[in-house]
Amino acid sequence: MKILFCSSEAAPLIKTGGLADVAGSLPATLRELGKDCRLAIPAYPEAVERSRSLETVARLELPGSREAVQILQGLSGPHEVPVYLMDAPHYFQRPGNPYLSPLGISWPDNADRYALFCRAIVQLAMGRCGLDWRPDLVHTNDWQTGLVAPLMRDLPARPACVFTIHNLAYQGLFDRSTFNRLQLPRRLWGMDGLEFHGQLSFIKGGIAFADRVTTVSPTYAEEIKGPALGYGLEGLLRHRGDHFLGILNGIDYQVWDPANDPCIVQPYSADRFADKLPNKRALQREFELPEETSSMLFGYIGRLVDQKGVDLILQVIPGILDAGGQIVTLGSGDAELERALRKLNTSYHSRIGVSIGYDEGLSHRIEAGCDAFLMPSRFEPCGLNQMYSLRYGSVPIVRRTGGLADSVCDVGAESLSDGSATGFVFERADGEGLWHAIERALDFYHLPGGEWARLASTGMRQDFSWESSAAHYLEVYESALQAPLETP
Ligand code: ADP
């Protein structure tokens, strides 16, 4: 089976969030399973710099681009996944992140940029680029690739198309005039097309037109079929019936392995849990916190946005400090949240470490160094850090939502006795809800008899490797190939 995996970001070429991790590791796993999976992403400067063996393999004239789009082919990452970089310099050779200018504002021409990306994918998928490779199936991801399925839908002998929702909160909504400017086929305007309450919705294209639709955890799949998290698309998602399902993401154990992680000071494993301690001390030193072994050290890594419940963390910090704990955070995002964290850092310099920014190496050192990891997300399609935390024996404290609910088993009498407990789970998305979970964790941490180490090592032994999730994707691919949507 030949698969073209299309994404607006892919680790290690370019990353802003979980989508990049998935695009970096799922194609690699599919290749290990014997499938010819290749990546397609825009040719951002970092992606060009980090790809190996690049050569130009095609030139395309496409609507919406004043210059020819070149396709560069190369290899990506430690798994050497073949990658096609769609090179349109006036759209993708920019500083900042793929979606935002250095000032943190969405690029005003994002619709044009990703429409062009989608058009280039369609050409490649249809075998119109003069390459000797053509996919049987195109796997598209999130709104930036949402136009691929509708643009391909009526084409004869098209490949099958799967669309995965990594976060329904980002939909690629633009006004009607954008639809006209992009010169999209007129038949795509309307209720049964890309129109969403008078606007152009990229994500609706993927949801309505792909042969199969998936999202990144079973619980999130149920949640977005309801009004609270469905953003008005819940009806359409329900309408897709059993052509829409949730598959939990895996994690890349080659990149996230405490027994073999070049970013951390001391390797360790579930059987050598005591070796985690030097990593805690190193992290405390790095953030200039007292090197107290017995102080419980909490960590947070992630975007500083409302979704992640960072404001709830701000509410519980005084309680954590009163209880003798320490906390380190890494992330950037909302200016207000950045300011609030900086302020707390100044006030409680000796107990809190705040790093504003993006730092891969530090994220590994935090996972290895902290005792517990906070993820009080209001919603979380899958979430990866709780799985990294489990792997690194940093007990996750999470809200019961989306992929967090599907990957962390709450500490309770029953789960402790049957050995399934891996973390602390709470329901209410408020400071009090989070605080109760933290109190339970603090009590557990200070229990004698190695209870905490047992809990943490149970988490370390969980299997979140990509193999089983990739097998699920293969079932979805097979079903899309065997029974694609009929052309209307
Ligand atoms: P989301 O995709 O919603 O941002 P996920 O938990 O699915 O959240 O994935 C986030 C990924 O990005 C994780 O791999 C996480 O470690 C990483 N990450 C987020 N913020 C930072 C940061 N400031 N520095 C390093 N890595 C980060």
Coordinates of C-alpha atoms and ligand atoms in Angstrom, one line a residue:
M1 CA 0.0 0.0 0.0
K2 CA 1.3 3.5 -0.9
I3 CA 0.3 6.2 1.4
L4 CA 0.9 10.0 1.2
F5 CA 0.7 11.5 4.7
C6 CA 0.0 15.2 4.4
S7 CA 0.5 17.6 7.3
S8 CA 1.3 21.2 7.9
E9 CA 4.0 20.2 10.3
A10 CA 6.1 17.1 11.0
A11 CA 8.8 16.5 13.6
P12 CA 11.8 16.8 13.4
L13 CA 11.5 19.1 10.4
I14 CA 9.1 21.7 12.0
K15 CA 6.9 21.5 15.1
T16 CA 4.5 23.6 17.0
G17 CA 2.4 20.8 18.7
G18 CA 1.2 17.3 18.8
L19 CA 0.4 17.1 15.1
A20 CA 4.1 17.3 14.3
D21 CA 4.8 14.4 16.6
V22 CA 2.2 12.2 14.9
A23 CA 3.3 13.2 11.4
G24 CA 6.9 12.4 12.5
S25 CA 6.2 9.0 13.9
L26 CA 3.1 7.4 12.4
P27 CA 4.5 7.3 8.8
A28 CA 7.7 5.8 10.2
T29 CA 5.7 3.1 11.9
L30 CA 3.7 2.4 8.8
R31 CA 6.9 2.0 6.9
E32 CA 8.2 -0.5 9.6
L33 CA 5.0 -2.4 8.9
G34 CA 5.9 -2.7 5.3
K35 CA 3.8 0.1 3.8
D36 CA 5.3 2.7 1.5
C37 CA 4.3 5.8 3.4
R38 CA 5.7 9.2 2.4
L39 CA 5.2 12.6 3.9
A40 CA 4.1 15.9 2.3
I41 CA 4.6 19.2 4.1
P42 CA 5.2 22.8 3.0
A43 CA 8.9 23.8 2.3
Y44 CA 9.3 26.0 5.4
P45 CA 13.0 27.2 5.8
E46 CA 13.5 24.9 8.8
A47 CA 12.1 21.9 6.9
V48 CA 14.4 22.5 4.0
E49 CA 17.4 22.9 6.3
R50 CA 16.6 19.7 8.3
S51 CA 15.7 17.4 5.4
R52 CA 18.5 15.3 3.9
S53 CA 19.3 14.4 0.3
L54 CA 16.9 17.0 -1.2
E55 CA 16.4 17.3 -4.9
T56 CA 13.8 19.0 -7.1
V57 CA 11.6 16.4 -8.7
A58 CA 8.7 18.5 -10.1
R59 CA 7.5 21.9 -11.0
L60 CA 3.8 22.7 -11.0
E61 CA 1.7 25.7 -12.2
L62 CA -1.2 26.1 -9.8
P63 CA -4.0 28.5 -9.4
G64 CA -3.3 31.0 -6.6
S65 CA 0.5 31.0 -7.1
R66 CA 2.3 33.6 -9.2
E67 CA 5.4 31.4 -9.5
A68 CA 5.7 27.7 -10.1
V69 CA 5.5 25.4 -7.1
Q70 CA 8.5 23.1 -6.9
I71 CA 8.4 19.7 -5.3
L72 CA 11.6 18.8 -3.4
Q73 CA 12.1 15.2 -2.4
G74 CA 14.3 14.1 0.5
L75 CA 14.4 12.2 3.7
S76 CA 13.1 13.2 7.1
G77 CA 14.2 12.4 10.7
P78 CA 15.9 9.4 12.3
H79 CA 13.6 7.0 10.5
E80 CA 14.5 8.4 7.1
V81 CA 10.9 8.8 5.9
P82 CA 10.8 10.0 2.3
V83 CA 9.4 13.6 2.3
Y84 CA 7.9 15.8 -0.4
L85 CA 8.4 19.5 0.4
M86 CA 6.0 21.8 -1.4
D87 CA 8.1 24.8 -2.2
A88 CA 6.3 28.1 -2.8
P89 CA 8.8 30.6 -1.4
H90 CA 6.5 33.6 -1.3
Y91 CA 4.1 31.6 0.9
F92 CA 6.3 29.4 3.0
Q93 CA 9.8 30.9 3.3
R94 CA 9.0 33.1 6.3
P95 CA 10.3 33.6 9.8
G96 CA 8.1 32.7 12.8
N97 CA 6.0 29.6 13.0
P98 CA 4.0 28.0 10.2
Y99 CA 0.8 29.7 11.1
L100 CA 1.8 32.9 13.0
S101 CA 4.0 35.9 12.2
P102 CA 6.8 36.6 14.7
L103 CA 4.3 39.0 16.4
G104 CA 2.1 36.0 17.1
I105 CA -0.6 37.0 14.7
S106 CA -2.1 34.6 12.1
W107 CA -0.5 35.2 8.7
P108 CA -3.3 37.1 6.8
D109 CA -2.9 34.9 3.7
N110 CA -3.2 31.5 5.6
A111 CA -6.2 30.5 3.4
D112 CA -4.1 31.1 0.2
R113 CA -1.0 29.4 1.6
Y114 CA -2.8 26.2 2.6
A115 CA -5.1 26.1 -0.3
L116 CA -2.0 26.1 -2.5
F117 CA -0.5 23.3 -0.3
C118 CA -3.8 21.3 -0.8
R119 CA -3.7 21.8 -4.6
A120 CA -0.1 20.6 -4.8
I121 CA -1.0 17.5 -2.8
V122 CA -3.9 16.8 -5.2
Q123 CA -1.5 17.0 -8.2
L124 CA 0.9 14.6 -6.5
A125 CA -1.9 12.3 -5.4
M126 CA -3.3 12.1 -8.9
G127 CA 0.0 11.3 -10.4
R128 CA 0.2 14.6 -12.4
C129 CA 3.7 15.6 -11.4
G130 CA 5.7 13.2 -13.6
L131 CA 6.9 11.2 -10.6
D132 CA 7.2 7.4 -10.7
W133 CA 5.2 7.2 -7.5
R134 CA 1.5 7.6 -6.9
P135 CA -0.3 6.9 -3.6
D136 CA -3.2 4.5 -3.2
L137 CA -4.4 6.6 -0.2
V138 CA -3.9 10.1 1.0
H139 CA -4.0 10.7 4.7
T140 CA -4.8 14.4 5.4
N141 CA -4.6 16.1 8.8
D142 CA -6.3 19.1 10.3
W143 CA -7.8 22.1 8.5
Q144 CA -4.6 23.0 6.6
T145 CA -5.2 19.9 4.4
G146 CA -9.0 20.1 4.5
L147 CA -9.4 21.0 0.9
V148 CA -7.7 17.9 -0.5
A149 CA -10.7 15.6 -0.1
P150 CA -13.2 18.0 -1.7
L151 CA -10.8 18.9 -4.6
M152 CA -10.2 15.2 -5.3
R153 CA -13.6 13.9 -4.7
D154 CA -15.0 13.9 -8.3
L155 CA -11.7 13.0 -10.0
P156 CA -11.7 9.7 -11.8
A157 CA -9.3 7.1 -10.5
R158 CA -8.6 9.2 -7.4
P159 CA -6.8 7.7 -4.4
A160 CA -8.8 7.0 -1.2
C161 CA -8.7 9.8 1.3
V162 CA -8.7 9.7 5.1
F163 CA -8.9 12.9 7.2
T164 CA -7.8 13.1 10.9
I165 CA -8.9 15.8 13.3
H166 CA -6.2 16.6 15.7
N167 CA -8.0 19.6 17.2
L168 CA -11.5 20.6 16.2
A169 CA -11.0 24.0 17.8
Y170 CA -8.9 25.1 14.8
Q171 CA -11.1 25.0 11.8
G172 CA -9.7 27.3 9.1
L173 CA -12.7 29.6 8.9
F174 CA -12.5 32.4 6.3
D175 CA -15.0 34.8 4.7
R176 CA -17.0 34.2 1.5
S177 CA -14.7 36.5 -0.5
T178 CA -11.8 34.2 0.3
F179 CA -13.8 31.3 -1.2
N180 CA -14.1 33.4 -4.4
R181 CA -10.4 34.5 -4.4
L182 CA -9.2 30.9 -4.0
Q183 CA -11.1 30.1 -7.2
L184 CA -12.6 27.0 -5.6
P185 CA -15.2 25.1 -7.7
R186 CA -18.6 26.9 -7.3
R187 CA -20.3 23.6 -6.5
L188 CA -18.3 23.5 -3.3
W189 CA -20.2 26.5 -1.9
G190 CA -23.3 25.6 0.0
M191 CA -24.5 23.5 3.0
D192 CA -23.3 20.3 1.4
G193 CA -20.0 21.8 0.6
L194 CA -17.5 24.0 2.4
E195 CA -19.9 26.6 3.6
F196 CA -20.3 26.9 7.3
H197 CA -22.8 29.6 8.5
G198 CA -21.9 31.8 5.6
Q199 CA -18.1 31.2 6.0
L200 CA -15.6 29.0 4.2
S201 CA -14.6 26.1 6.4
F202 CA -11.5 24.2 5.5
I203 CA -12.0 21.5 8.2
K204 CA -15.5 20.8 7.0
G205 CA -14.0 19.8 3.6
G206 CA -12.1 17.0 5.3
I207 CA -15.0 15.9 7.5
A208 CA -17.6 15.9 4.8
F209 CA -15.6 14.7 1.8
A210 CA -13.0 12.2 3.0
D211 CA -13.8 8.6 2.7
R212 CA -13.1 8.1 6.4
V213 CA -12.6 10.5 9.2
T214 CA -10.7 9.9 12.4
T215 CA -9.7 11.8 15.5
V216 CA -7.0 11.2 18.0
S217 CA -8.7 9.4 20.9
P218 CA -12.0 7.5 21.3
T219 CA -13.2 9.7 24.1
Y220 CA -12.6 12.9 22.0
A221 CA -14.5 11.2 19.1
E222 CA -17.5 10.9 21.4
E223 CA -17.1 14.4 22.9
I224 CA -17.1 16.2 19.5
K225 CA -20.3 14.5 18.5
G226 CA -22.0 16.7 21.2
P227 CA -22.7 20.4 21.3
A228 CA -20.2 21.3 24.0
L229 CA -17.1 20.5 21.9
G230 CA -18.5 20.0 18.4
Y231 CA -18.4 23.7 17.4
G232 CA -21.5 23.2 15.3
L233 CA -19.9 20.3 13.4
E234 CA -21.4 17.7 15.7
G235 CA -24.3 16.9 13.4
L236 CA -22.0 16.3 10.5
L237 CA -19.7 14.1 12.6
R238 CA -22.7 12.1 13.8
H239 CA -23.9 11.8 10.2
R240 CA -20.6 10.2 9.2
G241 CA -21.7 7.2 11.4
D242 CA -19.1 4.4 11.6
H243 CA -17.0 6.2 9.0
F244 CA -15.8 8.4 11.9
L245 CA -13.9 7.0 14.8
G246 CA -11.2 7.8 17.4
I247 CA -7.7 6.2 17.4
L248 CA -5.4 7.0 20.3
N249 CA -2.1 8.5 19.2
G250 CA 1.0 6.5 20.1
I251 CA 4.4 8.0 21.0
D252 CA 7.8 7.6 19.5
Y253 CA 9.8 5.4 21.8
Q254 CA 13.0 6.1 19.9
V255 CA 12.7 9.8 20.8
W256 CA 11.1 9.4 24.2
D257 CA 13.0 6.7 26.1
P258 CA 14.4 7.5 29.6
A259 CA 16.8 4.6 29.3
N260 CA 18.3 6.1 26.2
D261 CA 17.8 9.8 26.0
P262 CA 20.8 12.0 25.2
C263 CA 19.0 15.1 26.7
I264 CA 19.0 13.8 30.3
V265 CA 21.8 13.4 32.8
Q266 CA 21.1 9.9 34.0
P267 CA 19.4 7.1 32.1
Y268 CA 16.8 5.1 34.1
S269 CA 13.9 2.6 33.6
A270 CA 11.0 1.1 35.5
D271 CA 13.5 -1.4 37.0
R272 CA 16.0 1.3 37.9
F273 CA 13.6 3.9 39.1
A274 CA 16.0 5.3 41.7
D275 CA 18.2 6.5 38.8
K276 CA 15.6 9.1 38.0
L277 CA 16.7 11.1 41.1
P278 CA 19.8 12.7 39.6
N279 CA 17.6 14.1 36.8
K280 CA 15.4 15.8 39.5
R281 CA 18.5 17.3 41.1
A282 CA 19.8 18.5 37.7
L283 CA 16.4 20.1 36.9
Q284 CA 16.3 21.9 40.2
R285 CA 19.8 23.2 39.6
E286 CA 18.9 24.3 36.1
F287 CA 16.0 26.3 37.4
E288 CA 18.0 27.5 40.5
L289 CA 15.7 25.8 42.9
P290 CA 16.9 24.2 46.2
E291 CA 18.0 20.7 45.5
E292 CA 15.5 19.1 47.9
T293 CA 14.9 15.5 47.3
S294 CA 11.8 15.3 49.4
S295 CA 10.1 18.4 47.9
M296 CA 7.5 17.2 45.4
L297 CA 8.4 18.7 42.0
F298 CA 5.6 19.4 39.6
G299 CA 6.0 20.1 35.9
Y300 CA 4.1 21.6 33.0
I301 CA 5.0 21.8 29.3
G302 CA 2.8 23.1 26.6
R303 CA 1.1 25.9 24.9
L304 CA 0.0 28.6 27.2
V305 CA -3.6 28.8 26.1
D306 CA -7.1 28.5 27.6
Q307 CA -7.5 25.0 26.3
K308 CA -4.7 23.7 28.5
G309 CA -6.1 25.1 31.8
V310 CA -2.9 27.0 32.6
D311 CA -5.1 29.5 34.6
L312 CA -6.1 26.6 36.8
I313 CA -2.4 25.9 37.4
L314 CA -1.9 29.5 38.4
Q315 CA -4.7 29.1 40.9
V316 CA -3.1 26.1 42.6
I317 CA 0.5 27.3 42.7
P318 CA 0.2 29.0 46.2
G319 CA -1.2 25.7 47.6
I320 CA 1.7 23.7 46.0
L321 CA 4.2 26.1 47.6
D322 CA 2.5 26.0 51.0
A323 CA 2.7 22.3 50.9
G324 CA 6.5 22.5 50.4
G325 CA 6.3 21.6 46.7
Q326 CA 8.2 23.1 43.7
I327 CA 7.0 23.7 40.1
V328 CA 8.7 24.2 36.8
T329 CA 6.9 25.3 33.6
L330 CA 7.9 25.5 29.9
G331 CA 5.7 27.0 27.2
S332 CA 4.7 30.1 25.4
G333 CA 1.5 31.5 24.1
D334 CA -1.1 33.8 25.5
A335 CA 0.6 37.1 26.6
E336 CA -1.6 37.4 29.7
L337 CA -0.7 33.9 30.9
E338 CA 3.0 34.5 30.1
R339 CA 2.9 37.6 32.2
A340 CA 1.1 35.9 35.1
L341 CA 3.7 33.1 35.2
R342 CA 6.6 35.6 35.0
K343 CA 5.1 37.5 37.9
L344 CA 4.8 34.4 40.1
N345 CA 8.4 33.5 39.1
T346 CA 9.6 36.8 40.4
S347 CA 7.6 36.6 43.6
Y348 CA 8.5 33.0 44.5
H349 CA 11.9 32.7 42.7
S350 CA 13.2 30.0 45.0
R351 CA 10.3 27.6 44.5
I352 CA 9.2 28.1 40.9
G353 CA 11.0 27.9 37.6
V354 CA 9.4 29.5 34.6
S355 CA 10.8 29.2 31.0
I356 CA 8.9 31.0 28.4
G357 CA 9.7 29.7 24.9
Y358 CA 10.0 26.5 23.0
D359 CA 12.9 24.1 23.9
E360 CA 12.9 20.4 22.9
G361 CA 15.8 19.5 25.1
L362 CA 14.4 21.2 28.2
S363 CA 11.1 19.4 27.6
H364 CA 12.9 16.1 27.9
R365 CA 14.7 17.2 31.1
I366 CA 11.4 18.3 32.7
E367 CA 9.8 15.0 31.9
A368 CA 12.8 13.2 33.4
G369 CA 13.2 15.5 36.4
C370 CA 9.8 16.1 37.8
D371 CA 7.8 13.9 40.1
A372 CA 4.4 14.7 38.8
F373 CA 3.1 16.3 35.6
L374 CA 0.1 18.7 35.4
M375 CA -2.4 18.6 32.5
P376 CA -5.6 20.2 33.7
S377 CA -6.9 20.7 30.1
R378 CA -10.4 21.9 29.5
F379 CA -10.4 19.7 26.5
E380 CA -7.6 17.5 25.0
P381 CA -8.1 15.7 21.7
C382 CA -5.3 13.3 22.7
G383 CA -2.4 15.0 24.5
L384 CA 1.1 13.6 24.3
N385 CA 2.8 14.9 27.3
Q386 CA 0.8 12.7 29.7
M387 CA 2.1 9.7 27.7
Y388 CA 5.6 11.1 27.8
S389 CA 5.2 11.6 31.5
L390 CA 4.0 8.0 32.1
R391 CA 7.0 6.8 30.1
Y392 CA 9.3 9.0 32.2
G393 CA 7.8 8.0 35.6
S394 CA 6.5 11.5 36.2
V395 CA 3.0 10.7 37.5
P396 CA 0.4 12.6 35.5
I397 CA -2.4 14.7 37.1
V398 CA -5.0 15.2 34.5
R399 CA -8.6 16.2 33.8
R400 CA -10.9 13.4 32.6
T401 CA -11.3 14.6 29.0
G402 CA -10.4 13.3 25.6
G403 CA -7.2 11.4 25.3
L404 CA -6.3 12.1 28.9
A405 CA -9.3 10.0 30.0
D406 CA -8.1 7.3 27.6
S407 CA -4.5 7.1 28.8
V408 CA -4.4 7.7 32.6
C409 CA -6.0 5.4 35.1
D410 CA -7.0 7.2 38.4
V411 CA -5.5 6.1 41.7
G412 CA -8.3 4.4 43.7
A413 CA -8.7 1.4 46.0
E414 CA -9.6 -0.9 43.1
S415 CA -7.0 0.4 40.6
L416 CA -4.3 0.2 43.2
S417 CA -5.2 -3.4 44.2
D418 CA -5.4 -4.6 40.6
G419 CA -2.2 -2.7 39.6
S420 CA -3.8 -0.5 36.9
A421 CA -3.5 2.9 38.6
T422 CA -1.1 5.3 36.8
G423 CA -2.1 8.8 37.8
F424 CA -4.6 11.2 39.3
V425 CA -7.7 12.1 37.4
F426 CA -10.2 14.8 38.2
E427 CA -13.5 16.0 36.7
R428 CA -14.2 19.6 37.3
A429 CA -12.4 22.2 35.2
D430 CA -11.7 24.6 38.0
G431 CA -8.9 25.3 40.5
E432 CA -10.7 23.4 43.2
G433 CA -11.0 20.3 41.1
L434 CA -7.3 20.4 40.2
W435 CA -6.3 21.2 43.8
H436 CA -8.2 18.1 45.1
A437 CA -6.2 15.9 42.7
I438 CA -2.9 17.6 43.7
E439 CA -3.7 17.0 47.4
R440 CA -4.3 13.4 46.7
A441 CA -1.0 13.2 44.9
L442 CA 0.9 15.0 47.7
D443 CA -0.5 12.6 50.2
F444 CA 0.4 9.6 48.1
Y445 CA 3.9 11.0 47.4
H446 CA 4.7 11.1 51.1
L447 CA 3.4 7.6 51.9
P448 CA 6.1 5.3 53.2
G449 CA 7.0 2.0 51.6
G450 CA 7.8 3.0 48.1
E451 CA 4.2 3.5 47.0
W452 CA 5.0 6.4 44.7
A453 CA 7.8 4.6 43.0
R454 CA 5.5 1.6 42.4
L455 CA 2.8 3.9 40.9
A456 CA 5.3 5.7 38.7
S457 CA 6.9 2.5 37.5
T458 CA 3.4 1.1 36.6
G459 CA 3.1 4.1 34.3
M460 CA 6.5 3.5 32.8
R461 CA 5.5 0.0 31.9
Q462 CA 2.4 1.0 29.9
D463 CA 2.5 0.5 26.2
F464 CA 1.8 3.6 24.1
S465 CA 3.9 2.6 21.2
W466 CA 2.6 3.3 17.7
E467 CA 2.3 -0.3 16.7
S468 CA -1.2 -0.9 17.9
S469 CA -2.5 2.6 16.8
A470 CA -0.8 2.1 13.4
A471 CA -2.6 -1.2 13.0
H472 CA -5.9 0.6 13.6
Y473 CA -5.1 3.1 11.0
L474 CA -4.3 0.3 8.5
E475 CA -7.8 -1.1 9.1
V476 CA -9.3 2.4 8.4
Y477 CA -7.1 2.6 5.2
E478 CA -8.3 -0.8 4.1
S479 CA -11.9 0.1 4.6
A480 CA -11.5 3.4 2.8
L481 CA -9.9 1.6 -0.1
Q482 CA -12.5 -1.1 -0.3
A483 CA -15.6 1.1 0.2
P484 CA -14.8 4.7 -0.7
L485 CA -17.6 7.3 -0.6
E486 CA -19.6 7.2 -3.8
T487 CA -19.2 10.1 -6.2
P488 CA -22.5 12.1 -5.8
Ligands
ADP1 P1 -1.0 20.4 21.4 O1 -0.8 19.7 20.1 O2 -2.4 20.7 21.7 O3 -0.1 21.5 21.6 P2 0.0 17.9 22.6 O4 0.2 17.5 24.0 O5 -0.8 17.0 21.7 O6 -0.6 19.4 22.6 O7 1.5 18.0 21.9 C1 2.3 19.1 22.3 C2 3.7 18.7 21.8 O8 4.5 19.8 21.8 C3 4.4 17.8 22.8 O9 5.4 17.0 22.2 C4 5.1 18.8 23.7 O10 6.2 18.2 24.4 C5 5.5 19.8 22.8 N1 5.7 21.2 23.3 C6 4.7 22.0 23.6 N2 5.2 23.2 24.0 C7 6.5 23.0 24.1 C8 7.6 23.9 24.5 N3 7.4 25.1 24.9 N4 8.9 23.4 24.3 C9 9.1 22.1 23.9 N5 8.1 21.3 23.5 C10 6.8 21.7 23.6

